[in-house]
CSV table of C-alpha atoms in Angstrom, one decimal:
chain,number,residue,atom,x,y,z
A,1,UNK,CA,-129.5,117.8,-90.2
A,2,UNK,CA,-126.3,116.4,-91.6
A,3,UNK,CA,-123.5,115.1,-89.5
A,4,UNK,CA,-121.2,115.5,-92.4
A,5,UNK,CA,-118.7,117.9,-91.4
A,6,UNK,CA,-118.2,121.3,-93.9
A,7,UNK,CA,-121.8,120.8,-94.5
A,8,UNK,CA,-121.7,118.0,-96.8
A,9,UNK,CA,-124.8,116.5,-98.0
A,10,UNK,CA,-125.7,113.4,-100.3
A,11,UNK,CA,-126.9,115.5,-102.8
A,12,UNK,CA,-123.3,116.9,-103.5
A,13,UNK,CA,-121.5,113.8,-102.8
A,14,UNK,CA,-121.5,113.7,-106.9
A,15,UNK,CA,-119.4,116.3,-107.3
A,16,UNK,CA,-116.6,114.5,-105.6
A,17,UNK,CA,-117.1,110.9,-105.8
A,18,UNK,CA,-119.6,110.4,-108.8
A,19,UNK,CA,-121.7,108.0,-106.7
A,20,UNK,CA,-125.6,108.6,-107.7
A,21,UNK,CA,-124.5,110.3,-110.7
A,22,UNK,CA,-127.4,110.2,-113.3
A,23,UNK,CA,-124.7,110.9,-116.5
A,24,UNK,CA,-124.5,108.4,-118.8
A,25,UNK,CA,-121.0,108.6,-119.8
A,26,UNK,CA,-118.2,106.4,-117.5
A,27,UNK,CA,-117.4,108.3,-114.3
A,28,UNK,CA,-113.5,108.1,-115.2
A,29,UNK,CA,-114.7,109.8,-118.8
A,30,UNK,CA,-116.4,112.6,-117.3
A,31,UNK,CA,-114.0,113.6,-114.0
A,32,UNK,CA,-110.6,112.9,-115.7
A,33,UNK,CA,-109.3,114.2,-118.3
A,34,UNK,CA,-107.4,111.7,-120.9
A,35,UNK,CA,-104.2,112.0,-121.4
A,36,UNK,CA,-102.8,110.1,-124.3
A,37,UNK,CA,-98.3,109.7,-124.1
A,38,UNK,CA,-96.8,110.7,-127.1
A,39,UNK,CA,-94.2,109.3,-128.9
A,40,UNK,CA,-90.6,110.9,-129.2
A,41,UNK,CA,-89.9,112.3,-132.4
A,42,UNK,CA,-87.7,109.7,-134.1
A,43,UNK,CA,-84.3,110.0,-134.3
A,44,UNK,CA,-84.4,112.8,-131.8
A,45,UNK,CA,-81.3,112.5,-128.6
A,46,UNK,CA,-82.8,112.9,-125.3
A,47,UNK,CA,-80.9,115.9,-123.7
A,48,UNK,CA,-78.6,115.2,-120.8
A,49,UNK,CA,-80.4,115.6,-117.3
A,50,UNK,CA,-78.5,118.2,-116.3
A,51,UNK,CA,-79.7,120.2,-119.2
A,52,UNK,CA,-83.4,120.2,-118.5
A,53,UNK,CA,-85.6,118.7,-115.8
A,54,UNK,CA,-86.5,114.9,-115.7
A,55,UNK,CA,-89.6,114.3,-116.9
A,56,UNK,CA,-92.5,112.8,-114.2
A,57,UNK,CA,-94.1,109.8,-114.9
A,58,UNK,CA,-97.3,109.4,-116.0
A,59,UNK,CA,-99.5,106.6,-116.0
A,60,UNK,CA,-101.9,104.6,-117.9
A,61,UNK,CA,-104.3,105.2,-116.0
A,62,UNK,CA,-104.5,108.5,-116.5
A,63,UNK,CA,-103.0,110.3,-113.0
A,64,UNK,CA,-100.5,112.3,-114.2
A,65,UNK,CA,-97.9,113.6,-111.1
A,66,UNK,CA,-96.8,116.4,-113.2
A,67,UNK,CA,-99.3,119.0,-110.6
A,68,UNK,CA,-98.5,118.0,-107.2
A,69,UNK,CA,-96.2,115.1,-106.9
A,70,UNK,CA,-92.4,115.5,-105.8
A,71,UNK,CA,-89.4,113.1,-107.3
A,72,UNK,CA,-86.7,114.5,-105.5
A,73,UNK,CA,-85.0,115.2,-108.7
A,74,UNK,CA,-83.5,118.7,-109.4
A,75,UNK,CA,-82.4,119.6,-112.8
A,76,UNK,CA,-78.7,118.9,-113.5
A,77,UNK,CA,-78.9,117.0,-109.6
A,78,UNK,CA,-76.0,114.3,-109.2
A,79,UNK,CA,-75.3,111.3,-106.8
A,80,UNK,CA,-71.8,111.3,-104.5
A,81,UNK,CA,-71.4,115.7,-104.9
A,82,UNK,CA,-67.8,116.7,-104.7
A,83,UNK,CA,-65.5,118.5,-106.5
A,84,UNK,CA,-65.7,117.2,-110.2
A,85,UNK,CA,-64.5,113.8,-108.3
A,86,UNK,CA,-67.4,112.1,-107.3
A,87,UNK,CA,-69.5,109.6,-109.5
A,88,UNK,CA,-73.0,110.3,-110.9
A,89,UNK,CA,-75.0,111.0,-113.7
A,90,UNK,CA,-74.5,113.4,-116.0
A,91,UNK,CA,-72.3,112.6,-118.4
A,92,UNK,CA,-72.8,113.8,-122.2
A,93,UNK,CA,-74.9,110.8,-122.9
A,94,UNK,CA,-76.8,111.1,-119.6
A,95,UNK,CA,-75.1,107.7,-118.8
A,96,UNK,CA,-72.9,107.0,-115.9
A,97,UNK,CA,-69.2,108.3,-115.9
A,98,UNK,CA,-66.4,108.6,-113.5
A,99,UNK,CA,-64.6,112.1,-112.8
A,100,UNK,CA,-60.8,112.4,-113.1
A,101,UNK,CA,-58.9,113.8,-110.5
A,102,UNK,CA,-56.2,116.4,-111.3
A,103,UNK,CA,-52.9,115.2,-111.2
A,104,UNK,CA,-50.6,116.1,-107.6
A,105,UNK,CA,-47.4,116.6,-109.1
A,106,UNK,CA,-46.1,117.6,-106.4
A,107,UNK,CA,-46.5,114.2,-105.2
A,108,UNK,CA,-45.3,112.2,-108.5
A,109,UNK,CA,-41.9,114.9,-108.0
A,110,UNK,CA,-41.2,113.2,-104.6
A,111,UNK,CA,-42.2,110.1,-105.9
A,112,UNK,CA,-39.7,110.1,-108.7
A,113,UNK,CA,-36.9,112.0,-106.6
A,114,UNK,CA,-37.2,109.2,-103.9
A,115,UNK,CA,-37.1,106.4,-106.6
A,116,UNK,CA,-33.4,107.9,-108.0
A,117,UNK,CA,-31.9,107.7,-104.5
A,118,UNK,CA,-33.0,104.0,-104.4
A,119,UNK,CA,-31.4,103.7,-107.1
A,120,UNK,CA,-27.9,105.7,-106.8
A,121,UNK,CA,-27.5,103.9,-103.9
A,122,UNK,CA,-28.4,100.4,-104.7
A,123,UNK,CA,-25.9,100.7,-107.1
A,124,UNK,CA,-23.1,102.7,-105.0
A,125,UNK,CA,-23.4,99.6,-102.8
A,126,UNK,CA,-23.1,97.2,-105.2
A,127,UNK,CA,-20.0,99.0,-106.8
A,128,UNK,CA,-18.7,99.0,-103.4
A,129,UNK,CA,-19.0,95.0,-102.8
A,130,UNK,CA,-18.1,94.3,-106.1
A,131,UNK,CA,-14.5,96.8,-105.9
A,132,UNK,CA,-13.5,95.6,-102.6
A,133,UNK,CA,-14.2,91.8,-103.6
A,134,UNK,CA,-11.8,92.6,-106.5
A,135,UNK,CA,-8.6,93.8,-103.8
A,136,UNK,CA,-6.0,91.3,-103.2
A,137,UNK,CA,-4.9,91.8,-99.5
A,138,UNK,CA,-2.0,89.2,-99.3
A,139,UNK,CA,0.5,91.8,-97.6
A,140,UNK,CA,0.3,90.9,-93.7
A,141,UNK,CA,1.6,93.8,-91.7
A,142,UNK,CA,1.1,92.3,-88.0
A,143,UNK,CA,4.2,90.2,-88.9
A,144,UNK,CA,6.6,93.3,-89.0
A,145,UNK,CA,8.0,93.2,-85.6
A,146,UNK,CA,9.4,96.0,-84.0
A,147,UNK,CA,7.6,98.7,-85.6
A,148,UNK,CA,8.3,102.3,-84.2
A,149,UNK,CA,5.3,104.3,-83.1
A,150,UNK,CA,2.2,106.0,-84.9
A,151,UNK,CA,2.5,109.6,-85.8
A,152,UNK,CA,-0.1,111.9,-86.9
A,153,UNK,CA,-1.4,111.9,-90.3
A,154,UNK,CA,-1.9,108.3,-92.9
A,155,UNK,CA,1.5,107.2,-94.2
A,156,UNK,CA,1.5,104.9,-97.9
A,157,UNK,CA,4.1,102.7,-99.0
A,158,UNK,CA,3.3,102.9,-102.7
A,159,UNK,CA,5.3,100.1,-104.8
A,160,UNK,CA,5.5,99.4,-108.4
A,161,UNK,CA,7.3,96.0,-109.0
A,162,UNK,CA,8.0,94.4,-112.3
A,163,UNK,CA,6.4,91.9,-111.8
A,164,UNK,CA,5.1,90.1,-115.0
A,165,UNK,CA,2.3,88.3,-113.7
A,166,UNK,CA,-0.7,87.8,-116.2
A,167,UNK,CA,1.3,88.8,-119.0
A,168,UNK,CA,1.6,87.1,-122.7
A,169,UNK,CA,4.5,86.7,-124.2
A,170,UNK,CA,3.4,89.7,-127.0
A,171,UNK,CA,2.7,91.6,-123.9
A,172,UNK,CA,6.4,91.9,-122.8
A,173,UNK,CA,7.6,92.1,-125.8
A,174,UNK,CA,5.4,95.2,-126.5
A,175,UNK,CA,5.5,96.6,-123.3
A,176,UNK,CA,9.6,95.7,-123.0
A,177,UNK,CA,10.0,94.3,-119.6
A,178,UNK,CA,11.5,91.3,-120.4
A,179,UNK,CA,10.9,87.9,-119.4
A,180,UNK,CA,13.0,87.6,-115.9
A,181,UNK,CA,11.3,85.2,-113.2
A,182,UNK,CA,9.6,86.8,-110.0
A,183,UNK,CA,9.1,90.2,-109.5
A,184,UNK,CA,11.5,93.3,-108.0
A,185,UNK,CA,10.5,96.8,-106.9
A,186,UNK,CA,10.9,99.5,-110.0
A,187,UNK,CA,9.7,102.4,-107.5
A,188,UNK,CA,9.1,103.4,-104.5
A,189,UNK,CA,7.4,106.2,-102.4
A,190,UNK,CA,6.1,107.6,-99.1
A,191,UNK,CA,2.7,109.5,-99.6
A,192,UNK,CA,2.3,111.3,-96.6
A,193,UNK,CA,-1.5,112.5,-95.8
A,194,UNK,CA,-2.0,115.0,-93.6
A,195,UNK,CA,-3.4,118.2,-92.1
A,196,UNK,CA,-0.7,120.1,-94.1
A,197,UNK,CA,-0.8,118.7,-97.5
A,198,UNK,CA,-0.1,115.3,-99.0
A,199,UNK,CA,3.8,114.6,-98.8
A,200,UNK,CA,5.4,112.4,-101.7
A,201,UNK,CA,8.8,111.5,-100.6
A,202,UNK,CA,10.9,108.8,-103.3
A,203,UNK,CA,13.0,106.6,-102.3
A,204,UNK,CA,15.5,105.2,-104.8
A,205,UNK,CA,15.7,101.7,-105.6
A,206,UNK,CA,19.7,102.3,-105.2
A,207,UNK,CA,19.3,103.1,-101.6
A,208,UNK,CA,22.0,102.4,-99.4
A,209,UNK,CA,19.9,100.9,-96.2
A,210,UNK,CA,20.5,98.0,-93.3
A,211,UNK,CA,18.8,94.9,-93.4
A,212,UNK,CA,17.1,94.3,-90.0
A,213,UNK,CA,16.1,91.8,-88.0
A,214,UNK,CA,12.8,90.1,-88.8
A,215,UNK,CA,10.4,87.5,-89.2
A,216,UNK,CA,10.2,85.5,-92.4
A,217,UNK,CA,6.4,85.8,-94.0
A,218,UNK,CA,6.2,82.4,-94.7
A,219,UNK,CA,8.1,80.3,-92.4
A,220,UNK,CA,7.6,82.9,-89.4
A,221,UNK,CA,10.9,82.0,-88.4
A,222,UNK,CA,12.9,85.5,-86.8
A,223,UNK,CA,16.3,86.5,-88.8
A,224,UNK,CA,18.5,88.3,-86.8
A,225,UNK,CA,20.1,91.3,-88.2
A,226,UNK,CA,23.7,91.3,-89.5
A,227,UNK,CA,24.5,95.1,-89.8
A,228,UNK,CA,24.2,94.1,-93.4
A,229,UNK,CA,24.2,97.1,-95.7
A,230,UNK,CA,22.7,97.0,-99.4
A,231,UNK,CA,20.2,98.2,-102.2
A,232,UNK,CA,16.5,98.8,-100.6
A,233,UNK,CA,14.8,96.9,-103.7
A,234,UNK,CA,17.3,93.5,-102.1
A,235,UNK,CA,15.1,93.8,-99.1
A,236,UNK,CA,11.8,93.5,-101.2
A,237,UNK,CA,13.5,90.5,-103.3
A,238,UNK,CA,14.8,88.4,-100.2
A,239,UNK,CA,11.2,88.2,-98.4
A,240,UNK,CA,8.7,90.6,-100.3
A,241,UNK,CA,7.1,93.5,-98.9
A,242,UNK,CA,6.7,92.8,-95.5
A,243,UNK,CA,10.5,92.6,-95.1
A,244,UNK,CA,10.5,96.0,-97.5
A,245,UNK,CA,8.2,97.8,-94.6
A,246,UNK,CA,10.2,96.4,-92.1
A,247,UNK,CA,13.5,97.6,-93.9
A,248,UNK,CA,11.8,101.4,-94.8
A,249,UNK,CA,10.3,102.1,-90.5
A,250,UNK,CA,13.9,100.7,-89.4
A,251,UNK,CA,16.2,103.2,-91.9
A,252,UNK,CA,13.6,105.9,-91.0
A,253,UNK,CA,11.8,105.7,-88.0
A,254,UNK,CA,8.0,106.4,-89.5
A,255,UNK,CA,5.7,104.4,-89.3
A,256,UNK,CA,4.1,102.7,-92.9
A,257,UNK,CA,0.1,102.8,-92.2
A,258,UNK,CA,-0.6,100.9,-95.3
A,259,UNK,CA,1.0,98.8,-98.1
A,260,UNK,CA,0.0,99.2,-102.2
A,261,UNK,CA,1.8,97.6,-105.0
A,262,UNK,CA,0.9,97.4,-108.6
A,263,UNK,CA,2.8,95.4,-111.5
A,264,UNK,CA,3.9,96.7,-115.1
A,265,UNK,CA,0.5,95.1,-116.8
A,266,UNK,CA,-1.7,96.6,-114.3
A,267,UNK,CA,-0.1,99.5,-114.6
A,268,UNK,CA,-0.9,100.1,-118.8
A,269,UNK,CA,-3.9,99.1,-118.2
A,270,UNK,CA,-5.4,101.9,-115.8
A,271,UNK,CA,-3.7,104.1,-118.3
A,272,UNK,CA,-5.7,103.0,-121.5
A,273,UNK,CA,-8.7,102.4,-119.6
A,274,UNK,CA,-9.1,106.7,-119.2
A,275,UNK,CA,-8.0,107.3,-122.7
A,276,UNK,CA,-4.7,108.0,-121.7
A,277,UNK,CA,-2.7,110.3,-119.7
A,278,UNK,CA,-1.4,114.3,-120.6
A,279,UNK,CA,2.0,115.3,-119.8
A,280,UNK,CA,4.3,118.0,-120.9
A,281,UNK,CA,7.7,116.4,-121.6
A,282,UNK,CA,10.4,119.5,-121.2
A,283,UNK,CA,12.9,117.5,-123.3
A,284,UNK,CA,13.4,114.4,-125.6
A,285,UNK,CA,14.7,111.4,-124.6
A,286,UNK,CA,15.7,108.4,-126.0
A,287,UNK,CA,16.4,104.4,-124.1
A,288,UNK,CA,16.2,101.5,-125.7
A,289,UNK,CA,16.5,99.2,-122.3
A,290,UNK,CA,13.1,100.7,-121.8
A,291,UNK,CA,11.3,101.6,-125.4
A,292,UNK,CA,11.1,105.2,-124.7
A,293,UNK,CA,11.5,107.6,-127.4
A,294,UNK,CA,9.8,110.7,-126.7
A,295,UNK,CA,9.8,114.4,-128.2
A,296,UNK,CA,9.7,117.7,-126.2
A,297,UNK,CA,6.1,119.3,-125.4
A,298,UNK,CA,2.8,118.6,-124.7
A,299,UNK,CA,2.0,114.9,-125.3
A,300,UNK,CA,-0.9,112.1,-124.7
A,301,UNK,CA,0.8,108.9,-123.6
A,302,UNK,CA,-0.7,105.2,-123.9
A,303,UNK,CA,-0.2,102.6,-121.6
A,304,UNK,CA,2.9,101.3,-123.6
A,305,UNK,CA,4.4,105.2,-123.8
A,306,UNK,CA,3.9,105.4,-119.8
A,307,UNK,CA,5.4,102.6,-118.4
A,308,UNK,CA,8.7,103.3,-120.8
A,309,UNK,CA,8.4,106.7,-119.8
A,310,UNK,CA,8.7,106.1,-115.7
A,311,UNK,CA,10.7,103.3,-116.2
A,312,UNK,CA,13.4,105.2,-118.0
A,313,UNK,CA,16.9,105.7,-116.2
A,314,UNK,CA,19.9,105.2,-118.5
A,315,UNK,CA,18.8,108.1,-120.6
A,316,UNK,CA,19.7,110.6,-117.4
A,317,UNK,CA,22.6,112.3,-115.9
A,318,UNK,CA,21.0,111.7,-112.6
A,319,UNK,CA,19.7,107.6,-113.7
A,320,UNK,CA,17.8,106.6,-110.4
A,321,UNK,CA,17.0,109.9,-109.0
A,322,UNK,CA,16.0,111.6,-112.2
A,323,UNK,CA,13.8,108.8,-112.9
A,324,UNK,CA,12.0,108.7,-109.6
A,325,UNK,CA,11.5,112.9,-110.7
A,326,UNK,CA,9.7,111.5,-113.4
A,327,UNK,CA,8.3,109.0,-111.7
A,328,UNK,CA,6.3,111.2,-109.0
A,329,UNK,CA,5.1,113.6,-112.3
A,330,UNK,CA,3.3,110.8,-114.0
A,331,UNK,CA,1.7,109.3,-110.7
A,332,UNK,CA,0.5,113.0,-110.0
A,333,UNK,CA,-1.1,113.6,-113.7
A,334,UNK,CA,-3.0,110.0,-113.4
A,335,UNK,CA,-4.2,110.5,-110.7
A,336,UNK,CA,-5.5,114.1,-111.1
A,337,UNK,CA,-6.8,113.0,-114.7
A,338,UNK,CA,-8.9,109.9,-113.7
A,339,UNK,CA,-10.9,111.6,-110.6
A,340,UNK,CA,-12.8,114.0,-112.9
A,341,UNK,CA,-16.4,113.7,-113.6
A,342,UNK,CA,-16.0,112.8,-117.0
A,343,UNK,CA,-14.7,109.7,-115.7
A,344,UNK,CA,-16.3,109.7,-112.0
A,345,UNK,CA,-19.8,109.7,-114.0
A,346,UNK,CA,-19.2,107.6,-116.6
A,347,UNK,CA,-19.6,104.0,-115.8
A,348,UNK,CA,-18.0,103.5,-119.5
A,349,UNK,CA,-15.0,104.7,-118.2
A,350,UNK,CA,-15.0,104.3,-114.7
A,351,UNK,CA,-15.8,100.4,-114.6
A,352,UNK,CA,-13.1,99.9,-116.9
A,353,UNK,CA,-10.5,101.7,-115.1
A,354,UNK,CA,-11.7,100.2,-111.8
A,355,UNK,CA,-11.7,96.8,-113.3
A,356,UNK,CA,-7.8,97.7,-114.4
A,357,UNK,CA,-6.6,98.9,-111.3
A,358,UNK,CA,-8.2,96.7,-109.0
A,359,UNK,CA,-7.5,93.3,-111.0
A,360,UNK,CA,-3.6,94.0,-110.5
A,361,UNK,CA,-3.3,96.0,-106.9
A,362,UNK,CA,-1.5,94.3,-104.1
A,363,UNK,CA,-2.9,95.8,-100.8
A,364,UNK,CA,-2.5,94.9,-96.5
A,365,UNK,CA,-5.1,93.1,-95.3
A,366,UNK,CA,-6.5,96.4,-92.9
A,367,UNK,CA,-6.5,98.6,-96.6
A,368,UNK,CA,-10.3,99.7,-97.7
A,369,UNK,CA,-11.8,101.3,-99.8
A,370,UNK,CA,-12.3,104.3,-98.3
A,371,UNK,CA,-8.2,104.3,-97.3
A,372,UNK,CA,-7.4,103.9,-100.9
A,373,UNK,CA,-9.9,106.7,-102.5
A,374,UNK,CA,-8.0,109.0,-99.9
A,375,UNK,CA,-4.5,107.8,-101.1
A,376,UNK,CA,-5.5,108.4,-104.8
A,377,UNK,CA,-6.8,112.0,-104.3
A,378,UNK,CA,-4.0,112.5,-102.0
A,379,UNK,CA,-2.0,111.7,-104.6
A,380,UNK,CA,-4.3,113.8,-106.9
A,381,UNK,CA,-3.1,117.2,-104.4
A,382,UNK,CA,0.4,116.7,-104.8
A,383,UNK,CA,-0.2,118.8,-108.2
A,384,UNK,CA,-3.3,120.7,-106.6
A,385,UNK,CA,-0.8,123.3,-105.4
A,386,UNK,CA,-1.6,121.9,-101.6
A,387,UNK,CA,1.4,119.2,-101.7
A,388,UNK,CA,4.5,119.0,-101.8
A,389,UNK,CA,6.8,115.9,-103.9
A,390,UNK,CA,10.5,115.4,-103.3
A,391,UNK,CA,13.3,112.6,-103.4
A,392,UNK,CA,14.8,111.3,-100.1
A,393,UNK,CA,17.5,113.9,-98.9
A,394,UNK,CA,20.6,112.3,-100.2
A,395,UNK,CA,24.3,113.3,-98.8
A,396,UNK,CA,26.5,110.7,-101.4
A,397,UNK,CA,26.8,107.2,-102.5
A,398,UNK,CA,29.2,104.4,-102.0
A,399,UNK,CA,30.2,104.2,-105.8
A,400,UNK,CA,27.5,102.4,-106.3
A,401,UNK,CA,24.4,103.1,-103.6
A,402,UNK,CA,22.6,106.5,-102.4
A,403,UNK,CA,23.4,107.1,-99.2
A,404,UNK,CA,20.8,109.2,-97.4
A,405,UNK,CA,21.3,112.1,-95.1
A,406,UNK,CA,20.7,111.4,-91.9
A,407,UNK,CA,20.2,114.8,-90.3
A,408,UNK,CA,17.6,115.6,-92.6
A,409,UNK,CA,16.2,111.9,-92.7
A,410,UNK,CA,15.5,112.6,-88.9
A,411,UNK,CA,14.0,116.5,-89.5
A,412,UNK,CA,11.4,114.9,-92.4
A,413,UNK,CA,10.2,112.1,-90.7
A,414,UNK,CA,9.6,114.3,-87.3
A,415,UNK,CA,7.9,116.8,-89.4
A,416,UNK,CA,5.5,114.2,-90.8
A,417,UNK,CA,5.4,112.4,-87.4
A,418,UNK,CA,3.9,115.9,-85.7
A,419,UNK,CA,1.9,116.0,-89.5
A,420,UNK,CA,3.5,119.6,-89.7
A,421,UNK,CA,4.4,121.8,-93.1
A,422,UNK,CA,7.9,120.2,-94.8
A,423,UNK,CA,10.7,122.3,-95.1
A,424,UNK,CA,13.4,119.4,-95.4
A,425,UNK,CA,14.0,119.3,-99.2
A,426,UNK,CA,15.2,116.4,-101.2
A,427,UNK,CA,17.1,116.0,-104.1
């Protein structure tokens, strides 16, 4: 008996092993079959894998895994699955390739958005240094003594002098101012800023107003008042404008919060540096002291044409109050011309005029930028329909000064004081 198990004998052990076989052909010959590899037809391109399933291997020596043996490999199977992200093989070429994501542009949107507020601001701030480095704070207010109280609301002294400072020689000449030494006030104003309105009070240059006591800006050294009576633009010419505040809060009793002054040259400049300025001109007018020579109606004045035109006095009835009528017009147009976008948004324009105004302004040393944007669009209001622009109530003159009135002096400056509506009018 066998001990083989399934009955296996050694005279079948042929059929599985070949050992004992009496054949005379090779034992590989007669079990196996041959299998010969065949060449791929030339010139022929393989098809991608994904397209068919990998061939199996076979071998020389004639086993051939095609039956029973298991790769792994699925047909069209990559490496690193994913959404059309991953990497694998499959490309067109059956070589390796990388997937491209699709764009997030939701994410390049707040990529870019976040990029332009970097750069606004960077260079909002930089505008900022560089404007403010370019104001000259030389008027020292802590040396008015005697100042009366702070009322509600921001009040402005706003000054233009003539001074000629930076000027050529063709420059007067053109612009007519002369060639006198130092530098006098040409105008002067209150620009009230308030709850109610901006307020733009003149004061005439001819004003009849006491000389105070006070403290010399450069020596420091205290002048005691005289109960000397004269011309407000003397006060400015005997010790500049602090002695000018000092002279304005004594005749009025309100108090100056801050002090801006601007020369003739400074003055065309901010005009040709927005192209100009608009005004309506309700009749001609004529002076040669000052160059003007103007027609009725709607007209575009140049720097030149502006500075005759609110300089102008001997061509009036009224001389010093008519021109400070004039005066207040102009200052209203420019400034309600220059803050539009057109010249807001356009560094072309808005660098220049900047650069103009800010080379020639004279301001106190507590004035920032943030006080004068407010003056200039308070100014700006004054023709918005929400101000209200007037001369100093007058009640006669000494023959040759304005004399204010008193009574109404004292109503106006307690109506700004409380920052309530104006109802004193001027003349």
């Amino acid at each position: 008996m066998s001990d083989r198990p399934g009955g296996w004998t050694d005279d079948n052990r042929d059929d599985r092993y070949g050992r004992g076989s009496d054949s005379t052909q090779p034992e590989g010959a007669r079990v196996m079959r041959h299998v010969q590899r065949q060449p791929a037809p030339p010139q022929q391109r393989p098809a991608p894998p994904q397209q068919r399933r990998p061939e199996p291997p076979r071998y020389a020596d004639g086993y051939d895994d095609g039956a029973g043996y298991d790769n792994g490999y699925g047909a069209g199977q990559v490496y690193g699955g994913g959404n059309g992200g991953g990497r694998g093989y499959g490309g067109g070429d059956g070589g390796y390739v990388q997937g491209r994501p699709a764009p997030d542009w939701r994410r390049r949107i707040k990529i870019g958005a976040l990029t332009l507020v970097v750069v606004v601001l960077a260079v909002s701030i930089g505008t900022y240094f560089w404007a403010d480095s370019k104001l000259k704070r030389d008027v020292d207010l802590s040396k008015v003594i005697e100042r009366p109280g702070e009322g509600d609301g921001t009040n402005y002294l706003i000054v233009g002098s003539d001074s000629r400072a930076g000027m050529s020689a063709e420059d007067k000449k053109r612009l007519h101012t002369g060639s006198a030494e130092g530098k006098r006030t040409d105008s002067m104003m209150i620009l009230h800023d308030g709850s109610n309105g901006p307020t733009l009070i003149s004061l005439p240059r001819d004003s009849n107003v006491e000389i105070p006591s006070y403290k010399g800006s450069d020596s420091g050294k205290l002048y005691p008042g005289r109960g000397r009576f004269t011309k407000l633009n003397a006060a400015y010419a005997e010790d500049g404008p602090e002695l000018l505040v000092r002279t304005v809060e004594f005749n009025t009793g309100l108090h100056i919060d801050h002090y801006v002054e601007i020369g003739f040259g400074g003055f065309a400049k901010i005009v040709d540096a927005i192209g100009g300025v608009e005004l309506d001109i309700p009749k001609a007018f004529k002076d040669k002291n000052s160059g003007a020579d103007f027609q009725a109606g709607k007209q575009t004045l140049n720097g030149e044409q502006s500075l005759a035109f609110v300089r102008t006095r001997y061509a009036f009835a009224g001389s010093d109050l008519d021109r400070t009528k004039n005066q207040q017009k102009f200052l209203a147009a420019l400034a309600s011309q220059t803050a539009t976008p057109s010249t807001i948004l356009n560094p072309f324009k808005l660098y220049p005029t900047m650069g103009a105004g800010l080379d020639t302004l004279i301001v106190d040393k507590d004035m920032s930028l943030w006080n004068l944007g407010n003056m200039f669009f308070a100014m700006k209001g004054v023709t918005g329909g929400d101000g209200t622009s007037m001369n100093m109530p007058i009640s006669g003159s000494t023959g040759g000064n304005l004399v204010w009135d008193k009574a109404k002096v004292k109503q106006l400056v307690q109506q700004l004081n409380n920052d309530e509506k104006v109802t004193v009018s001027g003349n």
